mmCIF file with all atom_site columns, C-alpha atoms in Angstrom:
data_model
loop_
_atom_site.group_PDB
_atom_site.id
_atom_site.type_symbol
_atom_site.label_atom_id
_atom_site.label_alt_id
_atom_site.label_comp_id
_atom_site.label_asym_id
_atom_site.label_entity_id
_atom_site.label_seq_id
_atom_site.pdbx_PDB_ins_code
_atom_site.Cartn_x
_atom_site.Cartn_y
_atom_site.Cartn_z
_atom_site.occupancy
_atom_site.B_iso_or_equiv
_atom_site.pdbx_formal_charge
_atom_site.auth_seq_id
_atom_site.auth_comp_id
_atom_site.auth_asym_id
_atom_site.auth_atom_id
_atom_site.pdbx_PDB_model_num
ATOM 1   C CA . MET T 1 1   ? -8.771  -40.046 -12.210 1.00 52.00 ? 1   MET T CA 1
ATOM 2   C CA . ALA T 1 2   ? -7.322  -36.799 -13.382 1.00 59.00 ? 2   ALA T CA 1
ATOM 3   C CA . ASP T 1 3   ? -5.465  -36.689 -16.661 1.00 59.00 ? 3   ASP T CA 1
ATOM 4   C CA . VAL T 1 4   ? -1.850  -36.363 -15.534 1.00 62.00 ? 4   VAL T CA 1
ATOM 5   C CA . ASN T 1 5   ? -0.517  -36.524 -19.084 1.00 62.00 ? 5   ASN T CA 1
ATOM 6   C CA . ARG T 1 6   ? -1.422  -33.036 -20.294 1.00 62.00 ? 6   ARG T CA 1
ATOM 7   C CA . GLY T 1 7   ? 1.479   -32.612 -22.641 1.00 66.00 ? 7   GLY T CA 1
ATOM 8   C CA . ASN T 1 8   ? 2.938   -29.145 -23.138 1.00 71.00 ? 8   ASN T CA 1
ATOM 9   C CA . ARG T 1 9   ? -0.294  -27.183 -22.806 1.00 67.00 ? 9   ARG T CA 1
ATOM 10  C CA . PRO T 1 10  ? -0.114  -24.134 -20.519 1.00 62.00 ? 10  PRO T CA 1
ATOM 11  C CA . LEU T 1 11  ? -2.552  -23.720 -17.662 1.00 64.00 ? 11  LEU T CA 1
ATOM 12  C CA . SER T 1 12  ? -5.230  -21.133 -18.281 1.00 64.00 ? 12  SER T CA 1
ATOM 13  C CA . PRO T 1 13  ? -4.978  -18.238 -17.559 1.00 65.00 ? 13  PRO T CA 1
ATOM 14  C CA . HIS T 1 14  ? -1.225  -18.407 -17.651 1.00 66.00 ? 14  HIS T CA 1
ATOM 15  C CA . LEU T 1 15  ? 1.241   -15.678 -16.801 1.00 65.00 ? 15  LEU T CA 1
ATOM 16  C CA . GLN T 1 16  ? 2.296   -15.504 -20.431 1.00 69.00 ? 16  GLN T CA 1
ATOM 17  C CA . VAL T 1 17  ? -1.162  -14.367 -21.540 1.00 71.00 ? 17  VAL T CA 1
ATOM 18  C CA . TYR T 1 18  ? -2.294  -12.445 -18.446 1.00 74.00 ? 18  TYR T CA 1
ATOM 19  C CA . ARG T 1 19  ? -2.168  -8.649  -18.571 1.00 80.00 ? 19  ARG T CA 1
ATOM 20  C CA . PRO T 1 20  ? -2.484  -7.003  -15.169 1.00 85.00 ? 20  PRO T CA 1
ATOM 21  C CA . GLN T 1 21  ? -5.125  -4.285  -15.012 1.00 91.00 ? 21  GLN T CA 1
ATOM 22  C CA . LEU T 1 22  ? -4.783  -1.041  -13.088 1.00 94.00 ? 22  LEU T CA 1
ATOM 23  C CA . THR T 1 23  ? -7.534  -2.116  -10.701 1.00 92.00 ? 23  THR T CA 1
ATOM 24  C CA . SER T 1 24  ? -5.751  -5.356  -9.820  1.00 91.00 ? 24  SER T CA 1
ATOM 25  C CA . ILE T 1 25  ? -2.447  -3.578  -9.271  1.00 94.00 ? 25  ILE T CA 1
ATOM 26  C CA . THR T 1 26  ? -4.041  -0.953  -7.028  1.00 96.00 ? 26  THR T CA 1
ATOM 27  C CA . SER T 1 27  ? -5.793  -3.700  -5.074  1.00 94.00 ? 27  SER T CA 1
ATOM 28  C CA . ILE T 1 28  ? -2.487  -5.508  -4.539  1.00 95.00 ? 28  ILE T CA 1
ATOM 29  C CA . PHE T 1 29  ? -0.885  -2.244  -3.391  1.00 96.00 ? 29  PHE T CA 1
ATOM 30  C CA . ALA T 1 30  ? -3.732  -1.761  -0.903  1.00 96.00 ? 30  ALA T CA 1
ATOM 31  C CA . ARG T 1 31  ? -2.772  -5.066  0.689   1.00 96.00 ? 31  ARG T CA 1
ATOM 32  C CA . ILE T 1 32  ? 0.943   -4.206  0.628   1.00 97.00 ? 32  ILE T CA 1
ATOM 33  C CA . THR T 1 33  ? 0.348   -0.804  2.228   1.00 97.00 ? 33  THR T CA 1
ATOM 34  C CA . GLY T 1 34  ? -1.760  -2.452  4.922   1.00 97.00 ? 34  GLY T CA 1
ATOM 35  C CA . VAL T 1 35  ? 1.164   -4.688  5.886   1.00 97.00 ? 35  VAL T CA 1
ATOM 36  C CA . ALA T 1 36  ? 3.582   -1.754  5.655   1.00 97.00 ? 36  ALA T CA 1
ATOM 37  C CA . LEU T 1 37  ? 1.381   0.233   8.029   1.00 97.00 ? 37  LEU T CA 1
ATOM 38  C CA . LEU T 1 38  ? 1.736   -2.554  10.573  1.00 97.00 ? 38  LEU T CA 1
ATOM 39  C CA . GLY T 1 39  ? 5.516   -2.196  10.314  1.00 96.00 ? 39  GLY T CA 1
ATOM 40  C CA . ALA T 1 40  ? 5.270   1.575   10.706  1.00 97.00 ? 40  ALA T CA 1
ATOM 41  C CA . ALA T 1 41  ? 3.044   1.157   13.767  1.00 97.00 ? 41  ALA T CA 1
ATOM 42  C CA . ILE T 1 42  ? 5.647   -1.130  15.312  1.00 97.00 ? 42  ILE T CA 1
ATOM 43  C CA . LEU T 1 43  ? 8.345   1.502   14.691  1.00 96.00 ? 43  LEU T CA 1
ATOM 44  C CA . VAL T 1 44  ? 6.245   4.223   16.324  1.00 96.00 ? 44  VAL T CA 1
ATOM 45  C CA . ALA T 1 45  ? 5.476   1.938   19.283  1.00 97.00 ? 45  ALA T CA 1
ATOM 46  C CA . TRP T 1 46  ? 9.226   1.231   19.602  1.00 97.00 ? 46  TRP T CA 1
ATOM 47  C CA . TRP T 1 47  ? 9.835   4.989   19.662  1.00 96.00 ? 47  TRP T CA 1
ATOM 48  C CA . PHE T 1 48  ? 7.317   5.449   22.490  1.00 96.00 ? 48  PHE T CA 1
ATOM 49  C CA . PHE T 1 49  ? 8.647   2.400   24.329  1.00 97.00 ? 49  PHE T CA 1
ATOM 50  C CA . ALA T 1 50  ? 12.166  3.844   24.137  1.00 97.00 ? 50  ALA T CA 1
ATOM 51  C CA . ALA T 1 51  ? 10.893  7.036   25.748  1.00 95.00 ? 51  ALA T CA 1
ATOM 52  C CA . SER T 1 52  ? 9.619   5.018   28.698  1.00 96.00 ? 52  SER T CA 1
ATOM 53  C CA . LEU T 1 53  ? 12.987  3.296   29.211  1.00 96.00 ? 53  LEU T CA 1
ATOM 54  C CA . GLY T 1 54  ? 15.038  6.400   29.770  1.00 95.00 ? 54  GLY T CA 1
ATOM 55  C CA . ALA T 1 55  ? 16.851  9.249   28.101  1.00 96.00 ? 55  ALA T CA 1
ATOM 56  C CA . GLY T 1 56  ? 19.851  7.259   26.868  1.00 96.00 ? 56  GLY T CA 1
ATOM 57  C CA . TYR T 1 57  ? 17.895  4.638   24.956  1.00 96.00 ? 57  TYR T CA 1
ATOM 58  C CA . TYR T 1 58  ? 15.418  7.246   23.719  1.00 97.00 ? 58  TYR T CA 1
ATOM 59  C CA . ASP T 1 59  ? 18.252  9.371   22.306  1.00 97.00 ? 59  ASP T CA 1
ATOM 60  C CA . VAL T 1 60  ? 19.477  6.394   20.263  1.00 96.00 ? 60  VAL T CA 1
ATOM 61  C CA . VAL T 1 61  ? 16.030  5.518   18.900  1.00 96.00 ? 61  VAL T CA 1
ATOM 62  C CA . ASN T 1 62  ? 15.118  9.166   18.362  1.00 96.00 ? 62  ASN T CA 1
ATOM 63  C CA . GLY T 1 63  ? 18.366  9.648   16.450  1.00 97.00 ? 63  GLY T CA 1
ATOM 64  C CA . LEU T 1 64  ? 17.403  6.786   14.137  1.00 96.00 ? 64  LEU T CA 1
ATOM 65  C CA . MET T 1 65  ? 13.818  7.911   13.687  1.00 96.00 ? 65  MET T CA 1
ATOM 66  C CA . THR T 1 66  ? 14.691  11.545  12.978  1.00 95.00 ? 66  THR T CA 1
ATOM 67  C CA . SER T 1 67  ? 17.610  10.769  10.665  1.00 97.00 ? 67  SER T CA 1
ATOM 68  C CA . PHE T 1 68  ? 17.269  11.046  6.886   1.00 97.00 ? 68  PHE T CA 1
ATOM 69  C CA . VAL T 1 69  ? 16.471  7.334   6.601   1.00 97.00 ? 69  VAL T CA 1
ATOM 70  C CA . GLY T 1 70  ? 13.894  7.610   9.395   1.00 96.00 ? 70  GLY T CA 1
ATOM 71  C CA . ASP T 1 71  ? 12.305  10.616  7.714   1.00 96.00 ? 71  ASP T CA 1
ATOM 72  C CA . VAL T 1 72  ? 12.062  8.704   4.426   1.00 97.00 ? 72  VAL T CA 1
ATOM 73  C CA . ILE T 1 73  ? 10.528  5.689   6.174   1.00 97.00 ? 73  ILE T CA 1
ATOM 74  C CA . MET T 1 74  ? 8.006   7.884   7.997   1.00 96.00 ? 74  MET T CA 1
ATOM 75  C CA . PHE T 1 75  ? 7.089   9.724   4.772   1.00 98.00 ? 75  PHE T CA 1
ATOM 76  C CA . LEU T 1 76  ? 6.567   6.400   3.015   1.00 97.00 ? 76  LEU T CA 1
ATOM 77  C CA . ALA T 1 77  ? 4.411   5.298   5.954   1.00 98.00 ? 77  ALA T CA 1
ATOM 78  C CA . LEU T 1 78  ? 2.408   8.512   5.593   1.00 98.00 ? 78  LEU T CA 1
ATOM 79  C CA . TRP T 1 79  ? 1.963   7.825   1.879   1.00 98.00 ? 79  TRP T CA 1
ATOM 80  C CA . ALA T 1 80  ? 0.922   4.245   2.668   1.00 98.00 ? 80  ALA T CA 1
ATOM 81  C CA . LEU T 1 81  ? -1.674  5.553   5.128   1.00 98.00 ? 81  LEU T CA 1
ATOM 82  C CA . CYS T 1 82  ? -3.062  7.981   2.545   1.00 98.00 ? 82  CYS T CA 1
ATOM 83  C CA . TYR T 1 83  ? -3.076  5.317   -0.179  1.00 98.00 ? 83  TYR T CA 1
ATOM 84  C CA . HIS T 1 84  ? -4.696  2.709   2.050   1.00 97.00 ? 84  HIS T CA 1
ATOM 85  C CA . ALA T 1 85  ? -7.387  5.156   3.206   1.00 97.00 ? 85  ALA T CA 1
ATOM 86  C CA . LEU T 1 86  ? -8.242  6.316   -0.324  1.00 98.00 ? 86  LEU T CA 1
ATOM 87  C CA . SER T 1 87  ? -8.245  2.747   -1.589  1.00 97.00 ? 87  SER T CA 1
ATOM 88  C CA . GLY T 1 88  ? -10.570 1.741   1.228   1.00 96.00 ? 88  GLY T CA 1
ATOM 89  C CA . LEU T 1 89  ? -12.854 4.632   0.341   1.00 97.00 ? 89  LEU T CA 1
ATOM 90  C CA . ARG T 1 90  ? -12.864 3.449   -3.277  1.00 97.00 ? 90  ARG T CA 1
ATOM 91  C CA . HIS T 1 91  ? -13.862 -0.040  -2.141  1.00 95.00 ? 91  HIS T CA 1
ATOM 92  C CA . LEU T 1 92  ? -16.667 1.382   -0.010  1.00 96.00 ? 92  LEU T CA 1
ATOM 93  C CA . ILE T 1 93  ? -17.949 3.249   -3.072  1.00 97.00 ? 93  ILE T CA 1
ATOM 94  C CA . TRP T 1 94  ? -17.805 0.011   -5.056  1.00 95.00 ? 94  TRP T CA 1
ATOM 95  C CA . ASP T 1 95  ? -19.660 -1.813  -2.280  1.00 96.00 ? 95  ASP T CA 1
ATOM 96  C CA . ILE T 1 96  ? -22.679 0.450   -2.721  1.00 96.00 ? 96  ILE T CA 1
ATOM 97  C CA . GLY T 1 97  ? -22.638 -0.240  -6.463  1.00 96.00 ? 97  GLY T CA 1
ATOM 98  C CA . ILE T 1 98  ? -21.142 2.974   -7.806  1.00 96.00 ? 98  ILE T CA 1
ATOM 99  C CA . GLY T 1 99  ? -18.180 3.149   -10.186 1.00 95.00 ? 99  GLY T CA 1
ATOM 100 C CA . LEU T 1 100 ? -18.120 -0.474  -11.288 1.00 94.00 ? 100 LEU T CA 1
ATOM 101 C CA . GLU T 1 101 ? -17.795 0.342   -14.991 1.00 96.00 ? 101 GLU T CA 1
ATOM 102 C CA . VAL T 1 102 ? -14.307 -0.316  -16.369 1.00 94.00 ? 102 VAL T CA 1
ATOM 103 C CA . GLU T 1 103 ? -13.569 3.297   -17.340 1.00 96.00 ? 103 GLU T CA 1
ATOM 104 C CA . THR T 1 104 ? -14.810 4.650   -14.007 1.00 96.00 ? 104 THR T CA 1
ATOM 105 C CA . ALA T 1 105 ? -12.899 2.031   -12.024 1.00 96.00 ? 105 ALA T CA 1
ATOM 106 C CA . GLU T 1 106 ? -9.674  2.898   -13.858 1.00 96.00 ? 106 GLU T CA 1
ATOM 107 C CA . LYS T 1 107 ? -10.205 6.618   -13.276 1.00 97.00 ? 107 LYS T CA 1
ATOM 108 C CA . MET T 1 108 ? -10.772 5.916   -9.590  1.00 97.00 ? 108 MET T CA 1
ATOM 109 C CA . GLY T 1 109 ? -7.538  3.882   -9.516  1.00 97.00 ? 109 GLY T CA 1
ATOM 110 C CA . ILE T 1 110 ? -5.600  6.772   -11.020 1.00 98.00 ? 110 ILE T CA 1
ATOM 111 C CA . GLY T 1 111 ? -7.327  9.078   -8.537  1.00 98.00 ? 111 GLY T CA 1
ATOM 112 C CA . VAL T 1 112 ? -6.206  6.890   -5.635  1.00 98.00 ? 112 VAL T CA 1
ATOM 113 C CA . ILE T 1 113 ? -2.586  6.904   -6.840  1.00 98.00 ? 113 ILE T CA 1
ATOM 114 C CA . VAL T 1 114 ? -2.374  10.630  -7.590  1.00 98.00 ? 114 VAL T CA 1
ATOM 115 C CA . GLY T 1 115 ? -4.517  11.587  -4.616  1.00 98.00 ? 115 GLY T CA 1
ATOM 116 C CA . SER T 1 116 ? -2.385  9.613   -2.170  1.00 98.00 ? 116 SER T CA 1
ATOM 117 C CA . VAL T 1 117 ? 0.822   11.276  -3.364  1.00 98.00 ? 117 VAL T CA 1
ATOM 118 C CA . VAL T 1 118 ? -0.697  14.766  -3.255  1.00 98.00 ? 118 VAL T CA 1
ATOM 119 C CA . LEU T 1 119 ? -2.324  14.160  0.124   1.00 98.00 ? 119 LEU T CA 1
ATOM 120 C CA . ALA T 1 120 ? 0.895   12.771  1.632   1.00 98.00 ? 120 ALA T CA 1
ATOM 121 C CA . ILE T 1 121 ? 2.889   15.785  0.413   1.00 98.00 ? 121 ILE T CA 1
ATOM 122 C CA . ILE T 1 122 ? 0.306   18.240  1.776   1.00 98.00 ? 122 ILE T CA 1
ATOM 123 C CA . VAL T 1 123 ? 0.216   16.525  5.173   1.00 97.00 ? 123 VAL T CA 1
ATOM 124 C CA . ALA T 1 124 ? 4.018   16.324  5.321   1.00 97.00 ? 124 ALA T CA 1
ATOM 125 C CA . LEU T 1 125 ? 4.335   20.034  4.562   1.00 97.00 ? 125 LEU T CA 1
ATOM 126 C CA . ILE T 1 126 ? 1.715   20.992  7.147   1.00 96.00 ? 126 ILE T CA 1
ATOM 127 C CA . VAL T 1 127 ? 3.075   18.813  9.930   1.00 88.00 ? 127 VAL T CA 1
#
């Protein structure tokens, strides 16, 4: 039987002693941006679906999507796409055995963060 009387000992590793690393945080954000991209795809599909239902409904949805809030949501979706793509590229590089040293992995994490912001701004300015 398992010892159910452990006393006051914390489980190991416990949140009180765990320090998140940059690589773990960027990996978690890759998952979050993947889910966010699904939400953005649903919004874009809704926009196209509204266009197929007629001008009145499309004007309402288009007004929401091209408002300030819609522009912010679409820019964040663009950033999420850039982040997710660069993070996936980083994982592909890791899969072939390159960049697995701690210093290199942290530099690649910073590169993904900075690169995604810069890439999203460049794409937003071009389009």
